[in-house]
Coordinates of C-alpha atoms and ligand atoms in Angstrom, one line a residue:
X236 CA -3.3 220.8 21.9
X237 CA 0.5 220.1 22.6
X238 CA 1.8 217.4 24.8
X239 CA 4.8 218.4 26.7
X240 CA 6.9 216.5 29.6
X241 CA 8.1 218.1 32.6
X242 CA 12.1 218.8 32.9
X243 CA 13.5 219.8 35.9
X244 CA 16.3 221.3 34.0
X245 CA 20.3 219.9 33.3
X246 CA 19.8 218.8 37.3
X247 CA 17.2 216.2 36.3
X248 CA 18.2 212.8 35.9
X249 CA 15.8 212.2 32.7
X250 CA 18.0 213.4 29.5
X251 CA 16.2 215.7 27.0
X252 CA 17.1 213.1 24.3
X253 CA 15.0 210.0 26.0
X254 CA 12.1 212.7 25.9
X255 CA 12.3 213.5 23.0
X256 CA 11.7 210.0 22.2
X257 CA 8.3 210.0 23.6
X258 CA 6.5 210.0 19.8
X259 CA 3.5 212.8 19.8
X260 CA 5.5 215.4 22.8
X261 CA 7.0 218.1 21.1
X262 CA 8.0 220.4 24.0
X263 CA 9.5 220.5 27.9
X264 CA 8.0 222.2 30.5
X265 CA 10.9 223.8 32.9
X266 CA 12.1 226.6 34.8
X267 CA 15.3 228.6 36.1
X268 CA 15.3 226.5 39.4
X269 CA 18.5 228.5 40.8
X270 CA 17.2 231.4 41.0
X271 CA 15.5 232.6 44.5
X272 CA 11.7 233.4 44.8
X273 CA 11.3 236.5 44.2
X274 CA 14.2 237.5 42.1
X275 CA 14.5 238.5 38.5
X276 CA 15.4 235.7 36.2
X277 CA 18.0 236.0 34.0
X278 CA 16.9 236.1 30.1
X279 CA 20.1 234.1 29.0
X280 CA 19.3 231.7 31.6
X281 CA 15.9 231.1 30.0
X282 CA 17.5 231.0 27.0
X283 CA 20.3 228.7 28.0
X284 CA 17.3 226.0 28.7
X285 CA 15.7 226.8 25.4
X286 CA 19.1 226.2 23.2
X287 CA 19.5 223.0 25.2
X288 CA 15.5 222.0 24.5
X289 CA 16.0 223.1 20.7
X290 CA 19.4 220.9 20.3
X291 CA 17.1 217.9 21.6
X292 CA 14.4 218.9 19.2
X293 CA 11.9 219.7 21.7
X294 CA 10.7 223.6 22.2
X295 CA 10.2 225.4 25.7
X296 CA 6.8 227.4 25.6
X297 CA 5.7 226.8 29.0
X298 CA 7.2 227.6 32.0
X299 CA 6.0 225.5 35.5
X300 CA 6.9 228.0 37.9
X301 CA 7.4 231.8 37.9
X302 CA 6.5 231.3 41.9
X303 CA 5.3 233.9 43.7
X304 CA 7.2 235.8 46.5
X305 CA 5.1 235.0 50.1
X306 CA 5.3 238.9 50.6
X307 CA 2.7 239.0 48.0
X308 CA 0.4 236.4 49.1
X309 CA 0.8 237.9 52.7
X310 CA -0.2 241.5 50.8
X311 CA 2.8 242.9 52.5
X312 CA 3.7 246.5 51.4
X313 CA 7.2 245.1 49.9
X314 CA 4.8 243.2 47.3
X315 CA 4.9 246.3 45.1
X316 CA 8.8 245.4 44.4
X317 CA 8.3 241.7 44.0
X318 CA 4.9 242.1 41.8
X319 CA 7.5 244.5 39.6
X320 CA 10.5 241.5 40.0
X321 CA 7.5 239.4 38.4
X322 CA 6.4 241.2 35.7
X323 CA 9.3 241.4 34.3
X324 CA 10.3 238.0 34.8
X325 CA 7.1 237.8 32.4
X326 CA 8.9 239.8 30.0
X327 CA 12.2 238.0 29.9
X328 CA 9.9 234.6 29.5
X329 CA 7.9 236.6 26.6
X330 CA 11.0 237.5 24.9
X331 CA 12.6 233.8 25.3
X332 CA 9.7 232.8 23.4
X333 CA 7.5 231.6 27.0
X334 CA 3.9 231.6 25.7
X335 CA 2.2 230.0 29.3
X336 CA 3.6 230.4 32.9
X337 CA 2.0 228.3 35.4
X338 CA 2.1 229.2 39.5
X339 CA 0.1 228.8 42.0
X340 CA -1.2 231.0 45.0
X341 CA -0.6 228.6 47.9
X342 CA 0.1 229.9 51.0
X343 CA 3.9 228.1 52.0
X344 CA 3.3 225.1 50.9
X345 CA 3.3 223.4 47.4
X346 CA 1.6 220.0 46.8
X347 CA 1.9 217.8 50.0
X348 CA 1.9 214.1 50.4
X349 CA 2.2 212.1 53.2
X350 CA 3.7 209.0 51.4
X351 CA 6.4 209.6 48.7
X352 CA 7.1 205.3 48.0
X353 CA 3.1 203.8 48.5
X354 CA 3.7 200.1 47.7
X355 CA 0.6 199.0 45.3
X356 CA 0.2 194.9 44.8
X357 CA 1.7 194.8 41.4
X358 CA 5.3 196.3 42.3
X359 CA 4.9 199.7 41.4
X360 CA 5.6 202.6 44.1
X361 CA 3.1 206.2 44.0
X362 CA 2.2 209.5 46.1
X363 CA -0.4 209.2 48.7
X364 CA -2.2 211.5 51.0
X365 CA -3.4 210.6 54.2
X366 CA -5.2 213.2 56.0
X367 CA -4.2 212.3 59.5
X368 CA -0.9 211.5 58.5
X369 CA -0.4 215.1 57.4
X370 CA -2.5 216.5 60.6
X371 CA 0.3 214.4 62.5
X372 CA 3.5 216.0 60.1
X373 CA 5.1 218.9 62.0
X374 CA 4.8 222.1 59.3
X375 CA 7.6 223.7 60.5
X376 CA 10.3 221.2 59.3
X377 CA 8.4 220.1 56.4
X378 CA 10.1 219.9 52.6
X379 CA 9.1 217.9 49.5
X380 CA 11.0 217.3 46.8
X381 CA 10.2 219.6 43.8
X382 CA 8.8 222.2 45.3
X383 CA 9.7 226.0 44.6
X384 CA 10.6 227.0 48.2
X385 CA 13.7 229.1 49.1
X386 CA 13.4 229.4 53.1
X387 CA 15.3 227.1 55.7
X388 CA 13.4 225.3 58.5
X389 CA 13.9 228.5 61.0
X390 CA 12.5 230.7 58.3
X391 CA 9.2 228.6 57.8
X392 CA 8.7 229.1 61.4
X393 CA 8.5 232.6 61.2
X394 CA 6.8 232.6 58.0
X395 CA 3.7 230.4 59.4
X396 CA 4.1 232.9 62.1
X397 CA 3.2 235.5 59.7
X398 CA 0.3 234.1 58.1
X399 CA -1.4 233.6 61.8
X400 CA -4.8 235.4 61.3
X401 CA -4.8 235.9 57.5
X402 CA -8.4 235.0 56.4
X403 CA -10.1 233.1 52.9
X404 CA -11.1 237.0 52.3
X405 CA -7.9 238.6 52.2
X406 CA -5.8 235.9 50.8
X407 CA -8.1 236.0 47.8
X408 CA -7.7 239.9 47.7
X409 CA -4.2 239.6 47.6
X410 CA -4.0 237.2 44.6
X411 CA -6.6 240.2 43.0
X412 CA -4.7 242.6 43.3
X413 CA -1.8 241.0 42.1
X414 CA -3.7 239.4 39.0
X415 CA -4.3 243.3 38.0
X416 CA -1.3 244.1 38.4
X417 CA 0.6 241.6 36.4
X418 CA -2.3 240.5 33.2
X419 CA -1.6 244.1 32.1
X420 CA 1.6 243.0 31.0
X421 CA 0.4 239.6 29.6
X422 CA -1.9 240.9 27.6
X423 CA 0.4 243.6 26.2
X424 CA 3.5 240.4 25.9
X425 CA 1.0 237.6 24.6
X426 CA 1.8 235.4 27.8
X427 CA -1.4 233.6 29.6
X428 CA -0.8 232.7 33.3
X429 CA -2.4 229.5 34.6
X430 CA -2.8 229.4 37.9
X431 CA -2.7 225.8 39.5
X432 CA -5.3 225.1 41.6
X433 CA -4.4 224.4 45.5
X434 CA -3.5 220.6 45.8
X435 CA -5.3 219.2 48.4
X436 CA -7.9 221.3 47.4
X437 CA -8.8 222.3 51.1
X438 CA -6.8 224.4 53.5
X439 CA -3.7 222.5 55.5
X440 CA -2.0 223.7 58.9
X441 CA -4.7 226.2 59.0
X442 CA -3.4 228.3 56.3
X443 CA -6.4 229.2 53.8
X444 CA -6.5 228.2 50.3
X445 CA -8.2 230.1 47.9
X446 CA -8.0 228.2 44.4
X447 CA -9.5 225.1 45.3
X448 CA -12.7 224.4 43.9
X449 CA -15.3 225.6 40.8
X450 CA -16.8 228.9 42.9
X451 CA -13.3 229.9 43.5
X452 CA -12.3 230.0 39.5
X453 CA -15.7 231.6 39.0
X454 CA -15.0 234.3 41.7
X455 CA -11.0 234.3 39.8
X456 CA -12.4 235.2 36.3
X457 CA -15.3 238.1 37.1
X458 CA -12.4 240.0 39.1
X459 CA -9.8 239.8 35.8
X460 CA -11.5 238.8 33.4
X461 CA -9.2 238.6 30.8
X462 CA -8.5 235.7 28.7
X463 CA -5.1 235.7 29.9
X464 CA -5.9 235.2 33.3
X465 CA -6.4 231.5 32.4
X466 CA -5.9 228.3 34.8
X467 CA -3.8 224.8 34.9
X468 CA -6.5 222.2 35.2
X469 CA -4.6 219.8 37.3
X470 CA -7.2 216.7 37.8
X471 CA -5.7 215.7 40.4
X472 CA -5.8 218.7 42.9
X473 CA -8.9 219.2 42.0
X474 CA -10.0 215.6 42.0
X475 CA -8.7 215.1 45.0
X476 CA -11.7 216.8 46.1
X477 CA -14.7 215.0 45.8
X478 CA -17.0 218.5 45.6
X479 CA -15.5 219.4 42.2
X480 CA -16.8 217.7 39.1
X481 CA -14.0 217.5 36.6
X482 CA -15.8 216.7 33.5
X483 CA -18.1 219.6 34.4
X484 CA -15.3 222.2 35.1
X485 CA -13.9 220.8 31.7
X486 CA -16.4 221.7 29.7
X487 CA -17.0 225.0 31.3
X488 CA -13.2 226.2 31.6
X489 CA -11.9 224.7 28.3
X490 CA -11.0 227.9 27.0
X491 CA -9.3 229.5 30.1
X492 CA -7.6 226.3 30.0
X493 CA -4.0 227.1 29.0
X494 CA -2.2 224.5 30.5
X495 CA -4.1 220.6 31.6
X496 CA -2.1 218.3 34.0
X497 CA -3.5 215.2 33.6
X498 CA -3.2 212.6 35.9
X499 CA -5.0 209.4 37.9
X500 CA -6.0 209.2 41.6
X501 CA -7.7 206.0 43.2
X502 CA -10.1 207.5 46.6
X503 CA -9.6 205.9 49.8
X504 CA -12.0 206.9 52.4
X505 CA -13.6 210.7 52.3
X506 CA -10.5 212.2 51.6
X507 CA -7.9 210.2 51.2
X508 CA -6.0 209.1 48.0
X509 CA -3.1 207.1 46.7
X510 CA -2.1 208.3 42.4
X511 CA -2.1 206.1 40.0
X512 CA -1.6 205.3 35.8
X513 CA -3.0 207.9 34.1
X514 CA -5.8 205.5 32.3
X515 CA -9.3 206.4 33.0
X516 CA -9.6 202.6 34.6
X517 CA -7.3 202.9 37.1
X518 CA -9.1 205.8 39.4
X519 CA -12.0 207.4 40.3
X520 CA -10.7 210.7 37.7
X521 CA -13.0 210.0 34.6
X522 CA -9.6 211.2 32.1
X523 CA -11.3 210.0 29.3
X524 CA -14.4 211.9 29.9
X525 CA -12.1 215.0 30.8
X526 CA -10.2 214.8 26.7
X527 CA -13.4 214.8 25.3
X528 CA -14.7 217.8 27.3
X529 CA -11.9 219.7 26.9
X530 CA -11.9 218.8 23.1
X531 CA -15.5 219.6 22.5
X532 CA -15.3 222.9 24.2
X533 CA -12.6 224.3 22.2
X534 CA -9.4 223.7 24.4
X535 CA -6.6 224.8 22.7
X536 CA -3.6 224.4 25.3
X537 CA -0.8 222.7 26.3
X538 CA -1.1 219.1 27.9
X539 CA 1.0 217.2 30.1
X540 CA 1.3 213.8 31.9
X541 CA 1.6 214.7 35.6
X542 CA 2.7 212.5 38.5
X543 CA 3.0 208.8 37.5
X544 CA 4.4 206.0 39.5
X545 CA 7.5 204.1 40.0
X546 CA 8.0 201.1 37.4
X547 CA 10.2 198.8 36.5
X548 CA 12.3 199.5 39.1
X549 CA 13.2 203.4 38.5
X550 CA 13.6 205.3 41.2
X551 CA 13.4 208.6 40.4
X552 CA 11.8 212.1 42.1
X553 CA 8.6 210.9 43.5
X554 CA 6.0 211.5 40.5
X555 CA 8.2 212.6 38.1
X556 CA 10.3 209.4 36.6
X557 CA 10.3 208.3 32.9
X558 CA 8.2 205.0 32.3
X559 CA 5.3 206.1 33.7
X560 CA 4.9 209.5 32.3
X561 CA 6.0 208.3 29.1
X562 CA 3.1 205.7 29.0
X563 CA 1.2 208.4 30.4
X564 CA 1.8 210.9 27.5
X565 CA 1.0 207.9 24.6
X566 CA -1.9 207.2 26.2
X567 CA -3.3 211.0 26.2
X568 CA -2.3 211.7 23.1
X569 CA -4.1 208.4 22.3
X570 CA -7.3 209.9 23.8
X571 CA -6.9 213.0 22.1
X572 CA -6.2 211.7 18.6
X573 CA -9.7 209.8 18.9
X574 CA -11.7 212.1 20.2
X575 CA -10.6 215.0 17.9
X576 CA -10.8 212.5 14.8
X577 CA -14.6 211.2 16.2
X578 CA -15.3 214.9 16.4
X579 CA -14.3 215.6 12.6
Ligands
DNO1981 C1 3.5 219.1 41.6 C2 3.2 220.3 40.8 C3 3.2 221.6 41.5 C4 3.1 222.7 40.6 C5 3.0 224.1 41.2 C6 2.7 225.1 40.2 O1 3.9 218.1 41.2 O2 2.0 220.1 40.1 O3 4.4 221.7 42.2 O4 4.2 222.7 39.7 O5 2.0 224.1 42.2 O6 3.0 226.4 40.7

């Protein structure tokens, strides 16, 4: 297992020094954010991130995302040139050293919230999702912050447009297709893909989501069933939905597991959710029980703290400030480093 820490790059307000400082993480998880979906990355770019990583004493083997063009997810005939703008942005990541690239295959939208600044009792601020909230949100003007998007509010129009009639069926085909198009070239560079898992995990606006729960991995893995075609276990997209049982999918996924996002939700009602500290007391997401499945099953990947909360007064991109991750990553390392040592 490695721990890493998500940078957002020079743009991001948290300097690679003060992660470094987190004892136990030894790498950053980043991306070229400048350059639009779709296009070809540029490998001194990658490397650019990687010299500013090594000066800071922290390495750069996982990349969060290489996103995927919506040509391809519509299975438009212009996906052929944007599957080939992808696989060799896998290359360029292979030869900067990339070892894991996590995307996801969400129709236009990334993670959605409905509350970026939840108040809790004690002080701190976190992400919630309230499901008639977001039934009430408009999706054509709709942005969060940290998402890989590259189209202005006229452009999502059409976009949403585009997707009217698409089914579960032949969103799924799509992401088939281009999963054997592209593991060729991971298994030939060494890279695994992770694919995160849709977060809600149910369909939103009436697009479909196709990577949302444990029959949907299943179906993943028999259609490319190489190891490289691997997933992020994000606990809380897929906690989120009451269905999935983490500890479960743990244990059976741990070694397609090449990238874990671990992280705290507290359940309001059927569906709703506010996140939380990552400790295993603080939500309904049994984290504890998650380490020691992924341990026992052989997981061998790269770890991060995902979304924590506002504390001690920062105010920084809604889930991803300092404190909170940082008490996040001590306290999965924590976990780790006893379960590995009880299993010994
Ligand atoms: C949210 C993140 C997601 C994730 C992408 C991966 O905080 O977990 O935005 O990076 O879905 O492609």
């Amino acid at each position: 297992m490695k721990m890493t820490f998500r940078w957002y790059g020079e743009k991001d307000c948290i300097p690679l020094s003060y992660i470094r400082q987190i004892q136990g993480v030894s790498g950053v998880v980043t991306a070229v954010y400048d350059t639009p979906v779709g296009e070809e990355w540029k490998l001194d770019d990658l490397l650019r991130l990687k010299r500013l990583a090594a000066d800071a004493g922290l390495e750069t083997e996982v990349i969060e995302s290489v996103p995927v063009h919506e040509d391809i997810k519509l299975g438009k005939p212009s996906r052929v040139g944007y599957t080939e703008a992808y696989k060799r942005n896998i290359e360029t990541c292979a030869a900067a050293g990339v070892k894991c690239i996590c995307y996801n295959f969400m129709p236009v939208f990334d993670w959605l919230r409905t509350d970026l600044k939840f108040m809790h009792e004690d002080g701190a601020n976190s992400l919630r999702y309230d499901h008639a909230a977001l039934t009430a949100l408009d999706p054509n003007d709709l942005h969060l912050p940290g998402w890989d998007e590259s189209y202005s509010p006229g452009q999502l129009g059409a976009l949403l447009a585009e997707y009217k009639g698409m089914t579960h069926e032949r969103l799924f085909e799509n992401l088939v297709w281009f999963l054997k198009e592209i593991i060729p070239v991971c298994e030939r560079t060494g890279v695994n893909m992770a694919i995160h898992p849709d977060d809600p995990p149910w369909d939103v606006f009436g697009l479909p989501r196709v990577v949302s729960r444990e029959e949907d991995f299943d179906r993943i893995f028999a259609a490319v069933p190489s190891e490289r075609n691997g997933m992020t276990f994000c606990t809380g997209s897929l906690g989120a939905g009451r269905f999935n049982d983490l500890v479960h999918m743990a244990e059976k996924y741990a070694k397609r597991i090449h990238f874990a996002h671990l992280r705290q939700l507290r359940y309001e009602g059927d569906v709703d959710f506010y996140e939380n500290g990552h400790q295993t007391a603080c939500g309904d997401v049994d984290v504890f029980g998650i380490v020691r499945a992924l341990v026992r099953n052989g997981f061998d990947g790269y770890v991060r703290p995902d979304h924590g909360r506002n504390v001690w007064g920062e105010d920084a991109k809604p889930g991803y400030g300092l404190y909170d991750r940082a008490m996040g990553a001590c306290y999965l390392t924590g976990l780790f480093e006893a379960v590995e040592k009880e299993e010994k």
